[in-house]
C-alpha positions as MATLAB code, in Angstrom:
seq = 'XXXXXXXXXXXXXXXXXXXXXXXXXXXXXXXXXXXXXXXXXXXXXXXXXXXXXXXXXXXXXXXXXXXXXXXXXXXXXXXXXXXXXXXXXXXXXXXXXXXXXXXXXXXXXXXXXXXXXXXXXXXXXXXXXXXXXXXXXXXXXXXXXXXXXXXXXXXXXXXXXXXXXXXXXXXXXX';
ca = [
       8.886  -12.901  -37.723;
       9.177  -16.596  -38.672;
      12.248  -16.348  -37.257;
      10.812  -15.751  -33.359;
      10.926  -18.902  -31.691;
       8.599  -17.487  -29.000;
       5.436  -17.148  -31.918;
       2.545  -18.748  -30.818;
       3.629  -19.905  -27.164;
       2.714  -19.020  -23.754;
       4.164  -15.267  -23.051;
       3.888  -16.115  -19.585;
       6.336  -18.788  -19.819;
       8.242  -16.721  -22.703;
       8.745  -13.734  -19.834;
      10.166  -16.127  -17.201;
      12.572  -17.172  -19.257;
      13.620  -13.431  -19.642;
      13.099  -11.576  -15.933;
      15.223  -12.952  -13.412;
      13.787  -13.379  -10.629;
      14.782  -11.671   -8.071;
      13.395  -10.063   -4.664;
      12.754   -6.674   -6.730;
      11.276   -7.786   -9.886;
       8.874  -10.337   -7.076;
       8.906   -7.222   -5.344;
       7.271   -4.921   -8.218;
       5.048   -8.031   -9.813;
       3.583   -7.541   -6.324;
       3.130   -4.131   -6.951;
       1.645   -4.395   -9.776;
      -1.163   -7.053   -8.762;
      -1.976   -4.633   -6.080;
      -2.590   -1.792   -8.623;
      -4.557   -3.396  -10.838;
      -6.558   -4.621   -7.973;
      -7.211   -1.468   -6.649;
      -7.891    0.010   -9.878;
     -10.986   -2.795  -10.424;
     -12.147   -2.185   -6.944;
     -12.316    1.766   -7.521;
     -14.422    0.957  -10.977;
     -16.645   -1.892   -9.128;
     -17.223    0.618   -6.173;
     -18.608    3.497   -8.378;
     -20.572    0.653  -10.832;
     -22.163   -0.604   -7.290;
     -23.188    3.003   -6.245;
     -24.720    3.003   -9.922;
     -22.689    5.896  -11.704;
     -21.698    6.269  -14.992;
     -18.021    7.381  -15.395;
     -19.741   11.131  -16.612;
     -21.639   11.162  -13.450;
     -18.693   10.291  -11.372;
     -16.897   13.323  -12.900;
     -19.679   15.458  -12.233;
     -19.518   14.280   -8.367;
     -15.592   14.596   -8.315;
     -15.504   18.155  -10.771;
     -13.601   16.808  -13.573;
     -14.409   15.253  -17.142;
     -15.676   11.762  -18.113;
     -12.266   11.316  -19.498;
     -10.337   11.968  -16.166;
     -12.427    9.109  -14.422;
     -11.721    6.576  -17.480;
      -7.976    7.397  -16.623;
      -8.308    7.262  -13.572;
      -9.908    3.734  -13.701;
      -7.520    2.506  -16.612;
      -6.133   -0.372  -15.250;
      -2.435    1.013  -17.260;
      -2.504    4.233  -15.232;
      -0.216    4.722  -12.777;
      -2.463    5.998   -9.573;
      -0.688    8.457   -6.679;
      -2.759    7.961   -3.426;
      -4.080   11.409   -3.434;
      -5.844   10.515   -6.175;
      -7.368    7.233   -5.122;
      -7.973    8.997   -2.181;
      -9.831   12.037   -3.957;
     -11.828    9.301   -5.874;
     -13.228    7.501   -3.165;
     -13.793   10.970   -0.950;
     -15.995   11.655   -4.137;
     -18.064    8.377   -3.750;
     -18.378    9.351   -0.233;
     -16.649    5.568    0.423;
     -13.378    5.306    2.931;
     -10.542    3.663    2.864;
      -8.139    1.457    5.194;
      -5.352   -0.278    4.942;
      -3.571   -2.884    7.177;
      -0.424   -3.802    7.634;
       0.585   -7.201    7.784;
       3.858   -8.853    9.277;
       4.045  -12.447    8.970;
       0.488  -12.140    8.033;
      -0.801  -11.253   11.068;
      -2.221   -7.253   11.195;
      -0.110   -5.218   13.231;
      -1.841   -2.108   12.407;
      -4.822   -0.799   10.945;
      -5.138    2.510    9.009;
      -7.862    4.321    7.855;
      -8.217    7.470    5.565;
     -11.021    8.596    7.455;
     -12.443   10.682    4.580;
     -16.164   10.325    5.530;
     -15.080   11.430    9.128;
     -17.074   14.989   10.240;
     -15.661   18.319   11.673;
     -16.417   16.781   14.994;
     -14.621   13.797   14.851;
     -11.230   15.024   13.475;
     -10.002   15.799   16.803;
     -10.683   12.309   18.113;
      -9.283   10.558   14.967;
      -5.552   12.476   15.431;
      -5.743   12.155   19.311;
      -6.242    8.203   18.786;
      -3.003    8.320   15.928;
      -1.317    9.566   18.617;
      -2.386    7.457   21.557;
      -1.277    4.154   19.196;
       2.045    5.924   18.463;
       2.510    5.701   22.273;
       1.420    2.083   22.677;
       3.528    0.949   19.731;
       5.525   -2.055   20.833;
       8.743   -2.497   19.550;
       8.238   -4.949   16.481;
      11.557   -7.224   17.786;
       8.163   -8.486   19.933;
       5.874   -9.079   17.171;
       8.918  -10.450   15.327;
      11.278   -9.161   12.420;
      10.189  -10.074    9.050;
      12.657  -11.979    6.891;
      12.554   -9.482    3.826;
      15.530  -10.524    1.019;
      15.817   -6.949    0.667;
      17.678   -6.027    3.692;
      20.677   -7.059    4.092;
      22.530   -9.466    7.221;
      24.617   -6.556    8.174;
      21.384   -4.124    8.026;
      19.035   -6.639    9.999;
      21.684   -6.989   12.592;
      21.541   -3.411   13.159;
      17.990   -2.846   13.123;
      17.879   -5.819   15.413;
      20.551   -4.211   17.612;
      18.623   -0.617   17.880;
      14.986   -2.191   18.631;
      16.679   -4.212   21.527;
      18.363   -0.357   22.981;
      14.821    1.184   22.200;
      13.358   -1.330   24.157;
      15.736   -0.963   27.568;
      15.268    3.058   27.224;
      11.203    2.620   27.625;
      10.308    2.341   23.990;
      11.040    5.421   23.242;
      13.852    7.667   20.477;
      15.008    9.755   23.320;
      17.950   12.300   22.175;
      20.437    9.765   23.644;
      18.983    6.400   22.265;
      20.041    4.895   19.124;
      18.170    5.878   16.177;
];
């Protein structure tokens, strides 16, 4: 080990000399801010609503030991059950969608909505899928992912989609 040249230094620095960087290791370091983010939120939520991790399981019907996963900052979280986690809270959940960080749209779970309300909620999904403008108006993002060649044709489409009405009709380019 006296051997390592990276002993004792910063492993920050020691890492960037190893991972390129490159739009998909930026692209999961993102990624992986966001998780652990989300994961402290979840645990600051249920510590703000006073529960112990034991009485969270009670609330959400699994063991102590689930929720510590669960809030394990080095578990890998699918939505349903971030989802499932904050339904148990009783909390909700949006997200928004940013391009050129400006919101273009606005989601939310809706998990504290009532029997009563679920009707309106997917009517109004549906009434902003018809207003949806084409996003050539609210401007194409420059992502490094997608290629010249790809852009151009995404550009291309939006610009037919936009003549026909806005809408994928059978004939339109999709």
């Amino acid at each position: 080990m006296s051997n390592n040249p990276h002993l004792g230094g910063d492993a920050l620095a020691s890492l960037n000399e190893i991972v390129q960087d490159t739009p998909e290791n930026r692209l999961v370091e993102r990624q992986e801010i966001f998780r652990l983010a989300l994961t402290q939120a979840m645990r600051n939520v249920r510590k703000r609503m006073g529960l112990t991790q034991k009485e969270m399981g009670e609330r959400f019907g699994v063991g102590q030991s689930w929720v510590s996963k669960l809030e394990d900052i080095n578990h890998d979280h699918t939505f349903d059950s971030v989802l499932a986690y904050l339904n148990a809270l009783g909390a909700d959940f949006e997200a928004a969608i940013l391009v050129k960080k400006q919101r273009v749209e606005i989601i939310a779970a809706n998990l504290t909505v009532d029997k009563i309300d679920v009707e309106a909620a997917i009517n109004a999904i549906f009434e902003d899928a018809d207003d949806t403008k084409p996003v050539n108006e609210v401007a194409i993002p420059d992502f490094n992912l997608i290629s010249p060649k790809e852009r151009e044709t995404y550009s291309e489409a939006q610009h037919v989609r936009h003549r026909q009405g806005g809408s994928w009709g059978k004939d339109s380019v999709a």
